[in-house]
Amino acid sequence: MRHVPPPAEELALLDHELARLDARRLQLLNRRAWLLSVLRAPAVPSPPQGPAARSFAPPYAPSTSGPASSRGTQNVLLVLGGLLLTVAAIAFTLFSWGEMGIAGRSAVLAAVTAGALVAPALLLSRSLPSTAEAVAALALVLTVLDAVALHAVAAPETDGLVFSAVASTVLVAVWTLYGLLLGGLRTPLPAAVVAGQLPLVLTAWAAGASATGFGWALLVTAAADVAVASWGRGLAVRATACAGALLTGLISLALGLGLSVSADGVLGAVGPGALLLAGAVVAGAGAWRAPSGTAVLGGVVAGLAAVAAVGGVLGAGLPWDWAVLVYLLSGAALTVVLRFRTPRPVVWGVLGASASVVAGAVLWAAPVVAAVLLGPASVTAEVWSGAPGSFRGALVPSVPWPEATSTPVVLAVAAGLSAALHLRWPSVLPERGRSVAAPGGAVLAWGAVHALLAVTDVPYAVALGVELLLAAVLLALVTRRAADAFAVTCLVCALVGSAGVGLLGLASEPATYAVSGALAVLFAGSATGSRVPVVRSVLGCASVLCAIAVAAAAGASLGWNAPHTAPLLLVVTAATALLGARLREPVVAASVELAGVFAAVVAVVLAMTDAPFLALVLGLCGVLAAATALRPERRRVAGYAAAALFVAAAWVRLAASGVTDPEAYTLPVSVAAFAVGYLRRRGDRAASSWVAYGPALSMTMVPSLVVAWGDPHWLRPLLLGVAALVVTLAGARLRLQAPLVLGGSVLALDGLHELAPHVVQVFDALPRWAPPALAGLLLLAVGATYEQRLRDARRVRESFGRMR
């Protein structure tokens, strides 16, 4: 048996265990604090401890004022001291210089500068690098002040720009030599790189150089920066040189580009072109040895500069539209980089520059293609007004066609470049690039054909034939391929082009029939030949839309107005219903039938202005829906739609005949709904009477009750009361909730409506104390028989709950 200690002994054991846990918790907290201090700052090694002391003595927690905090404080003090000395030196040079003689001035500056230059070497030998850096920074500032003082004393009449150029050159050499001699200092060499950006620019400024001269000075400076960034010593030096090369190189290339674009002729563009070409060489050389990201950027800059150089010279004497073609060809020529052994990041950069040039040329040509595609929309304002003499006659007249003559060539070259990249160098391009090149080439070639039709201003019939042929070619490509990016692109182009040629055909009656019929046949044949269900669905819907256009045109040719044309569109709906029943693929069948439903909706919209024809159209739609409901997979949706359409047709017909009684509208619906409910209850005895008979009874009784309350005659309330009484008795006899509740409610409300005038008269005849007295007697009677009434209510509720 398990021993259970007495309460006093158990309490002592619990207190001892709690004390031991508290001691352990304190030990763990101390250890946690020490670990946090180790993570925040380098830890001082703790003294060795014995095994016994390690369990009970708290671990050593070093102070936060360790070497790291001491070093930070030291750096702050050194920086402040260097700043103060620099300010003092500047103040001395500017304000106290004139109070001393020439010998004193020279002696003071020479002594201070020499001491500041020598001191860092002594400090480095004593392992004081931070102090040496501060003093070296002061020495660099003093050398600048020496140059300023030398100009003011020794050569006051010398041109300031010339002296600044010479002084900056000397300072660059001095600081570079100083940094190389004292390799432990990190400031002199980056400072020399920063100062190295000035000599050539100041020299060009002093010499009064032109914009091209400034560009060359900046470019040579950038080349020197690239050399330092490639072979310089230390990360700080290379980063500073890289930033300088980027700044001076981009400014130089911007000057060259501006001069190249604004050049008057070929001779005027040669100088800026040479500058841009040299900039491309510098950028390429820098990208050759640069890291991956910088190499890509260098390749982009080199490629764009080369395109600007060559295109600016070759296209200087050409109109702008043909100059765009020259730039495009220059950008396309950049793809030759794929034939050389060039670092892969540089290749990506050059190809990115080529893609940018091609994209810019395509964007320049895009408005022309948009005008060709969207221009036929203006034909809808003058349908069948007569075929224009040429293709441009059907487009927007505001497009400056003489300035867009090179658009087809630009688009064709861009398409050929995309095709070449996709077919010639598939292993070089990444997977995403290959997936974009082929669809992009297809879109560009398609746009080139449309632009060519507009630029050459072909005859109207030729434009229709070419666009139909182009749509047929694209659809043939779609049917022979799987659902990849190229096929989807061809499908979209075919649909957009078909919409454009369809609008273009509205200019004349024969063209409308020819274009719409040809497109319907093309889409139907392509849908039959395709093996992709989604493509078959899209093409099937497009064919149905073209058939709708043909049916609408037939009604217009017969001289019928919109309501009389509406039944013709239902022929298309009937054809789609029959075709949907024969198609085996559910997705394709559903898509085609939905397109047929759209035709029915258009027919209903056309018949809106004529109520009798609207009733006819709704009835025909109901017949088509009922025929579709014979198919098991469409029974539920099409059956409900057929019932709704028949009801709507009947109501529209009654409204057109001037019938205002609500029973004429609701009673047929109630009879049909009651028959459906009876069949439902017959097949499922557990179905609720609210589901089976509730809609049928509510459809007629509720509107009739609403009208009866405002009817001053006696016939409608009498008939409604009799009908409600019959429904109530039937519900009670058959133990059905819905007839009992609805019939009883309508009967009570109808009786209240009939008795309301007499009740009002009775209450007017009674004295004012009679109603309160009657209410009191009623309450007393109910209170005296409360238990019995409660049992009766429970029995009624149980009996009502057992009804269906």
PDB file of N, CA, C and O in Angstrom, residues 80-132:
ATOM      1  N   LEU A  80      34.823  64.466 -32.992  1.00  0.00           N
ATOM      2  CA  LEU A  80      34.610  65.833 -32.497  1.00  0.00           C
ATOM      3  C   LEU A  80      35.916  66.618 -32.471  1.00  0.00           C
ATOM      4  O   LEU A  80      35.966  67.797 -32.854  1.00  0.00           O
ATOM      5  N   GLY A  81      36.997  65.954 -32.031  1.00  0.00           N
ATOM      6  CA  GLY A  81      38.281  66.646 -32.000  1.00  0.00           C
ATOM      7  C   GLY A  81      38.752  67.035 -33.386  1.00  0.00           C
ATOM      8  O   GLY A  81      39.252  68.148 -33.595  1.00  0.00           O
ATOM      9  N   GLY A  82      38.590  66.121 -34.361  1.00  0.00           N
ATOM     10  CA  GLY A  82      38.985  66.443 -35.726  1.00  0.00           C
ATOM     11  C   GLY A  82      38.182  67.583 -36.311  1.00  0.00           C
ATOM     12  O   GLY A  82      38.713  68.471 -36.995  1.00  0.00           O
ATOM     13  N   LEU A  83      36.860  67.591 -36.027  1.00  0.00           N
ATOM     14  CA  LEU A  83      36.026  68.685 -36.511  1.00  0.00           C
ATOM     15  C   LEU A  83      36.445  70.021 -35.915  1.00  0.00           C
ATOM     16  O   LEU A  83      36.503  71.051 -36.604  1.00  0.00           O
ATOM     17  N   LEU A  84      36.733  70.016 -34.623  1.00  0.00           N
ATOM     18  CA  LEU A  84      37.150  71.264 -33.976  1.00  0.00           C
ATOM     19  C   LEU A  84      38.470  71.768 -34.542  1.00  0.00           C
ATOM     20  O   LEU A  84      38.639  72.977 -34.788  1.00  0.00           O
ATOM     21  N   LEU A  85      39.407  70.857 -34.756  1.00  0.00           N
ATOM     22  CA  LEU A  85      40.679  71.273 -35.342  1.00  0.00           C
ATOM     23  C   LEU A  85      40.481  71.787 -36.771  1.00  0.00           C
ATOM     24  O   LEU A  85      41.131  72.761 -37.186  1.00  0.00           O
ATOM     25  N   THR A  86      39.610  71.156 -37.518  1.00  0.00           N
ATOM     26  CA  THR A  86      39.353  71.615 -38.879  1.00  0.00           C
ATOM     27  C   THR A  86      38.744  73.009 -38.887  1.00  0.00           C
ATOM     28  O   THR A  86      39.138  73.889 -39.667  1.00  0.00           O
ATOM     29  N   VAL A  87      37.759  73.223 -38.003  1.00  0.00           N
ATOM     30  CA  VAL A  87      37.150  74.551 -37.907  1.00  0.00           C
ATOM     31  C   VAL A  87      38.182  75.593 -37.498  1.00  0.00           C
ATOM     32  O   VAL A  87      38.227  76.722 -38.017  1.00  0.00           O
ATOM     33  N   ALA A  88      39.037  75.198 -36.562  1.00  0.00           N
ATOM     34  CA  ALA A  88      40.069  76.138 -36.132  1.00  0.00           C
ATOM     35  C   ALA A  88      41.021  76.466 -37.267  1.00  0.00           C
ATOM     36  O   ALA A  88      41.426  77.626 -37.457  1.00  0.00           O
ATOM     37  N   ALA A  89      41.396  75.455 -38.067  1.00  0.00           N
ATOM     38  CA  ALA A  89      42.304  75.716 -39.186  1.00  0.00           C
ATOM     39  C   ALA A  89      41.658  76.613 -40.229  1.00  0.00           C
ATOM     40  O   ALA A  89      42.300  77.539 -40.769  1.00  0.00           O
ATOM     41  N   ILE A  90      40.375  76.370 -40.518  1.00  0.00           N
ATOM     42  CA  ILE A  90      39.689  77.229 -41.487  1.00  0.00           C
ATOM     43  C   ILE A  90      39.588  78.650 -40.978  1.00  0.00           C
ATOM     44  O   ILE A  90      39.822  79.634 -41.708  1.00  0.00           O
ATOM     45  N   ALA A  91      39.239  78.801 -39.700  1.00  0.00           N
ATOM     46  CA  ALA A  91      39.144  80.146 -39.125  1.00  0.00           C
ATOM     47  C   ALA A  91      40.489  80.851 -39.138  1.00  0.00           C
ATOM     48  O   ALA A  91      40.594  82.045 -39.435  1.00  0.00           O
ATOM     49  N   PHE A  92      41.537  80.094 -38.837  1.00  0.00           N
ATOM     50  CA  PHE A  92      42.869  80.687 -38.853  1.00  0.00           C
ATOM     51  C   PHE A  92      43.236  81.147 -40.248  1.00  0.00           C
ATOM     52  O   PHE A  92      43.754  82.250 -40.451  1.00  0.00           O
ATOM     53  N   THR A  93      42.942  80.326 -41.234  1.00  0.00           N
ATOM     54  CA  THR A  93      43.313  80.676 -42.608  1.00  0.00           C
ATOM     55  C   THR A  93      42.522  81.878 -43.113  1.00  0.00           C
ATOM     56  O   THR A  93      43.050  82.748 -43.803  1.00  0.00           O
ATOM     57  N   LEU A  94      41.264  81.974 -42.745  1.00  0.00           N
ATOM     58  CA  LEU A  94      40.416  83.023 -43.281  1.00  0.00           C
ATOM     59  C   LEU A  94      40.545  84.348 -42.534  1.00  0.00           C
ATOM     60  O   LEU A  94      40.460  85.429 -43.138  1.00  0.00           O
ATOM     61  N   PHE A  95      40.745  84.275 -41.190  1.00  0.00           N
ATOM     62  CA  PHE A  95      40.662  85.509 -40.401  1.00  0.00           C
ATOM     63  C   PHE A  95      42.009  85.959 -39.815  1.00  0.00           C
ATOM     64  O   PHE A  95      42.262  87.144 -39.669  1.00  0.00           O
ATOM     65  N   SER A  96      42.865  85.018 -39.470  1.00  0.00           N
ATOM     66  CA  SER A  96      44.111  85.394 -38.809  1.00  0.00           C
ATOM     67  C   SER A  96      45.302  85.411 -39.743  1.00  0.00           C
ATOM     68  O   SER A  96      46.423  85.662 -39.327  1.00  0.00           O
ATOM     69  N   TRP A  97      45.073  85.094 -40.994  1.00  0.00           N
ATOM     70  CA  TRP A  97      46.191  85.005 -41.932  1.00  0.00           C
ATOM     71  C   TRP A  97      46.822  86.374 -42.193  1.00  0.00           C
ATOM     72  O   TRP A  97      48.035  86.512 -42.262  1.00  0.00           O
ATOM     73  N   GLY A  98      46.020  87.382 -42.294  1.00  0.00           N
ATOM     74  CA  GLY A  98      46.557  88.697 -42.638  1.00  0.00           C
ATOM     75  C   GLY A  98      47.330  89.367 -41.528  1.00  0.00           C
ATOM     76  O   GLY A  98      48.018  90.360 -41.760  1.00  0.00           O
ATOM     77  N   GLU A  99      47.272  88.873 -40.305  1.00  0.00           N
ATOM     78  CA  GLU A  99      47.997  89.502 -39.196  1.00  0.00           C
ATOM     79  C   GLU A  99      49.446  89.042 -39.114  1.00  0.00           C
ATOM     80  O   GLU A  99      50.205  89.531 -38.293  1.00  0.00           O
ATOM     81  N   MET A 100      49.838  88.070 -39.922  1.00  0.00           N
ATOM     82  CA  MET A 100      51.203  87.547 -39.875  1.00  0.00           C
ATOM     83  C   MET A 100      51.921  87.872 -41.183  1.00  0.00           C
ATOM     84  O   MET A 100      51.289  88.104 -42.226  1.00  0.00           O
ATOM     85  N   GLY A 101      53.219  87.875 -41.115  1.00  0.00           N
ATOM     86  CA  GLY A 101      54.010  88.119 -42.303  1.00  0.00           C
ATOM     87  C   GLY A 101      54.053  86.901 -43.181  1.00  0.00           C
ATOM     88  O   GLY A 101      53.560  85.817 -42.841  1.00  0.00           O
ATOM     89  N   ILE A 102      54.718  87.086 -44.353  1.00  0.00           N
ATOM     90  CA  ILE A 102      54.759  85.994 -45.303  1.00  0.00           C
ATOM     91  C   ILE A 102      55.547  84.813 -44.776  1.00  0.00           C
ATOM     92  O   ILE A 102      55.202  83.653 -44.965  1.00  0.00           O
ATOM     93  N   ALA A 103      56.621  85.084 -44.028  1.00  0.00           N
ATOM     94  CA  ALA A 103      57.410  83.988 -43.467  1.00  0.00           C
ATOM     95  C   ALA A 103      56.634  83.262 -42.380  1.00  0.00           C
ATOM     96  O   ALA A 103      56.640  82.029 -42.303  1.00  0.00           O
ATOM     97  N   GLY A 104      55.963  84.022 -41.550  1.00  0.00           N
ATOM     98  CA  GLY A 104      55.194  83.373 -40.484  1.00  0.00           C
ATOM     99  C   GLY A 104      54.057  82.539 -41.012  1.00  0.00           C
ATOM    100  O   GLY A 104      53.781  81.434 -40.536  1.00  0.00           O
ATOM    101  N   ARG A 105      53.401  83.083 -42.040  1.00  0.00           N
ATOM    102  CA  ARG A 105      52.311  82.308 -42.627  1.00  0.00           C
ATOM    103  C   ARG A 105      52.819  80.971 -43.186  1.00  0.00           C
ATOM    104  O   ARG A 105      52.257  79.913 -42.942  1.00  0.00           O
ATOM    105  N   SER A 106      53.905  81.062 -43.965  1.00  0.00           N
ATOM    106  CA  SER A 106      54.439  79.842 -44.566  1.00  0.00           C
ATOM    107  C   SER A 106      54.905  78.861 -43.510  1.00  0.00           C
ATOM    108  O   SER A 106      54.685  77.647 -43.616  1.00  0.00           O
ATOM    109  N   ALA A 107      55.547  79.382 -42.489  1.00  0.00           N
ATOM    110  CA  ALA A 107      56.069  78.494 -41.447  1.00  0.00           C
ATOM    111  C   ALA A 107      54.942  77.802 -40.706  1.00  0.00           C
ATOM    112  O   ALA A 107      54.998  76.590 -40.432  1.00  0.00           O
ATOM    113  N   VAL A 108      53.885  78.555 -40.386  1.00  0.00           N
ATOM    114  CA  VAL A 108      52.775  77.958 -39.629  1.00  0.00           C
ATOM    115  C   VAL A 108      52.067  76.884 -40.447  1.00  0.00           C
ATOM    116  O   VAL A 108      51.819  75.761 -39.976  1.00  0.00           O
ATOM    117  N   LEU A 109      51.733  77.210 -41.690  1.00  0.00           N
ATOM    118  CA  LEU A 109      51.028  76.233 -42.511  1.00  0.00           C
ATOM    119  C   LEU A 109      51.889  75.005 -42.787  1.00  0.00           C
ATOM    120  O   LEU A 109      51.424  73.868 -42.734  1.00  0.00           O
ATOM    121  N   ALA A 110      53.189  75.243 -43.094  1.00  0.00           N
ATOM    122  CA  ALA A 110      54.053  74.102 -43.376  1.00  0.00           C
ATOM    123  C   ALA A 110      54.203  73.217 -42.162  1.00  0.00           C
ATOM    124  O   ALA A 110      54.171  71.975 -42.249  1.00  0.00           O
ATOM    125  N   ALA A 111      54.356  73.838 -41.010  1.00  0.00           N
ATOM    126  CA  ALA A 111      54.543  73.051 -39.789  1.00  0.00           C
ATOM    127  C   ALA A 111      53.295  72.256 -39.448  1.00  0.00           C
ATOM    128  O   ALA A 111      53.347  71.059 -39.133  1.00  0.00           O
ATOM    129  N   VAL A 112      52.134  72.926 -39.502  1.00  0.00           N
ATOM    130  CA  VAL A 112      50.889  72.242 -39.135  1.00  0.00           C
ATOM    131  C   VAL A 112      50.581  71.125 -40.132  1.00  0.00           C
ATOM    132  O   VAL A 112      50.217  69.999 -39.753  1.00  0.00           O
ATOM    133  N   THR A 113      50.738  71.408 -41.429  1.00  0.00           N
ATOM    134  CA  THR A 113      50.421  70.385 -42.434  1.00  0.00           C
ATOM    135  C   THR A 113      51.381  69.211 -42.348  1.00  0.00           C
ATOM    136  O   THR A 113      50.969  68.042 -42.417  1.00  0.00           O
ATOM    137  N   ALA A 114      52.701  69.522 -42.191  1.00  0.00           N
ATOM    138  CA  ALA A 114      53.673  68.444 -42.083  1.00  0.00           C
ATOM    139  C   ALA A 114      53.410  67.593 -40.847  1.00  0.00           C
ATOM    140  O   ALA A 114      53.485  66.355 -40.882  1.00  0.00           O
ATOM    141  N   GLY A 115      53.097  68.266 -39.743  1.00  0.00           N
ATOM    142  CA  GLY A 115      52.812  67.493 -38.536  1.00  0.00           C
ATOM    143  C   GLY A 115      51.570  66.624 -38.696  1.00  0.00           C
ATOM    144  O   GLY A 115      51.538  65.470 -38.251  1.00  0.00           O
ATOM    145  N   ALA A 116      50.525  67.195 -39.336  1.00  0.00           N
ATOM    146  CA  ALA A 116      49.305  66.416 -39.530  1.00  0.00           C
ATOM    147  C   ALA A 116      49.521  65.242 -40.470  1.00  0.00           C
ATOM    148  O   ALA A 116      48.877  64.201 -40.343  1.00  0.00           O
ATOM    149  N   LEU A 117      50.453  65.397 -41.432  1.00  0.00           N
ATOM    150  CA  LEU A 117      50.714  64.299 -42.359  1.00  0.00           C
ATOM    151  C   LEU A 117      51.606  63.222 -41.750  1.00  0.00           C
ATOM    152  O   LEU A 117      51.485  62.047 -42.092  1.00  0.00           O
ATOM    153  N   VAL A 118      52.496  63.614 -40.858  1.00  0.00           N
ATOM    154  CA  VAL A 118      53.421  62.646 -40.264  1.00  0.00           C
ATOM    155  C   VAL A 118      52.796  61.935 -39.072  1.00  0.00           C
ATOM    156  O   VAL A 118      53.066  60.747 -38.812  1.00  0.00           O
ATOM    157  N   ALA A 119      51.929  62.622 -38.352  1.00  0.00           N
ATOM    158  CA  ALA A 119      51.374  62.049 -37.122  1.00  0.00           C
ATOM    159  C   ALA A 119      50.661  60.723 -37.338  1.00  0.00           C
ATOM    160  O   ALA A 119      50.792  59.797 -36.521  1.00  0.00           O
ATOM    161  N   PRO A 120      49.861  60.516 -38.410  1.00  0.00           N
ATOM    162  CA  PRO A 120      49.180  59.221 -38.565  1.00  0.00           C
ATOM    163  C   PRO A 120      50.124  58.034 -38.638  1.00  0.00           C
ATOM    164  O   PRO A 120      49.797  56.946 -38.169  1.00  0.00           O
ATOM    165  N   ALA A 121      51.305  58.218 -39.224  1.00  0.00           N
ATOM    166  CA  ALA A 121      52.250  57.105 -39.282  1.00  0.00           C
ATOM    167  C   ALA A 121      52.697  56.696 -37.887  1.00  0.00           C
ATOM    168  O   ALA A 121      52.792  55.494 -37.561  1.00  0.00           O
ATOM    169  N   LEU A 122      52.994  57.686 -37.021  1.00  0.00           N
ATOM    170  CA  LEU A 122      53.387  57.374 -35.643  1.00  0.00           C
ATOM    171  C   LEU A 122      52.239  56.731 -34.878  1.00  0.00           C
ATOM    172  O   LEU A 122      52.437  55.794 -34.091  1.00  0.00           O
ATOM    173  N   LEU A 123      51.024  57.222 -35.086  1.00  0.00           N
ATOM    174  CA  LEU A 123      49.869  56.663 -34.380  1.00  0.00           C
ATOM    175  C   LEU A 123      49.593  55.235 -34.828  1.00  0.00           C
ATOM    176  O   LEU A 123      49.191  54.382 -34.020  1.00  0.00           O
ATOM    177  N   LEU A 124      49.769  54.944 -36.108  1.00  0.00           N
ATOM    178  CA  LEU A 124      49.569  53.567 -36.566  1.00  0.00           C
ATOM    179  C   LEU A 124      50.611  52.624 -35.976  1.00  0.00           C
ATOM    180  O   LEU A 124      50.296  51.458 -35.676  1.00  0.00           O
ATOM    181  N   SER A 125      51.836  53.106 -35.825  1.00  0.00           N
ATOM    182  CA  SER A 125      52.861  52.251 -35.222  1.00  0.00           C
ATOM    183  C   SER A 125      52.571  51.948 -33.766  1.00  0.00           C
ATOM    184  O   SER A 125      53.052  50.938 -33.238  1.00  0.00           O
ATOM    185  N   ARG A 126      51.790  52.786 -33.110  1.00  0.00           N
ATOM    186  CA  ARG A 126      51.421  52.560 -31.709  1.00  0.00           C
ATOM    187  C   ARG A 126      50.025  51.915 -31.591  1.00  0.00           C
ATOM    188  O   ARG A 126      49.423  51.952 -30.509  1.00  0.00           O
ATOM    189  N   SER A 127      49.516  51.387 -32.699  1.00  0.00           N
ATOM    190  CA  SER A 127      48.213  50.688 -32.703  1.00  0.00           C
ATOM    191  C   SER A 127      47.070  51.604 -32.272  1.00  0.00           C
ATOM    192  O   SER A 127      46.214  51.246 -31.458  1.00  0.00           O
ATOM    193  N   LEU A 128      47.036  52.789 -32.820  1.00  0.00           N
ATOM    194  CA  LEU A 128      45.945  53.741 -32.578  1.00  0.00           C
ATOM    195  C   LEU A 128      45.329  54.131 -33.931  1.00  0.00           C
ATOM    196  O   LEU A 128      45.482  55.269 -34.409  1.00  0.00           O
ATOM    197  N   PRO A 129      44.623  53.197 -34.579  1.00  0.00           N
ATOM    198  CA  PRO A 129      44.120  53.482 -35.937  1.00  0.00           C
ATOM    199  C   PRO A 129      43.046  54.560 -35.968  1.00  0.00           C
ATOM    200  O   PRO A 129      42.989  55.349 -36.916  1.00  0.00           O
ATOM    201  N   SER A 130      42.160  54.592 -34.968  1.00  0.00           N
ATOM    202  CA  SER A 130      41.084  55.582 -34.990  1.00  0.00           C
ATOM    203  C   SER A 130      41.648  56.989 -34.888  1.00  0.00           C
ATOM    204  O   SER A 130      41.228  57.917 -35.600  1.00  0.00           O
ATOM    205  N   THR A 131      42.613  57.179 -33.979  1.00  0.00           N
ATOM    206  CA  THR A 131      43.243  58.492 -33.852  1.00  0.00           C
ATOM    207  C   THR A 131      43.971  58.866 -35.140  1.00  0.00           C
ATOM    208  O   THR A 131      43.938  60.021 -35.595  1.00  0.00           O
ATOM    209  N   ALA A 132      44.626  57.883 -35.762  1.00  0.00           N
ATOM    210  CA  ALA A 132      45.327  58.152 -37.015  1.00  0.00           C
ATOM    211  C   ALA A 132      44.360  58.568 -38.125  1.00  0.00           C
ATOM    212  O   ALA A 132      44.668  59.468 -38.928  1.00  0.00           O
TER     213      ALA A 132
END
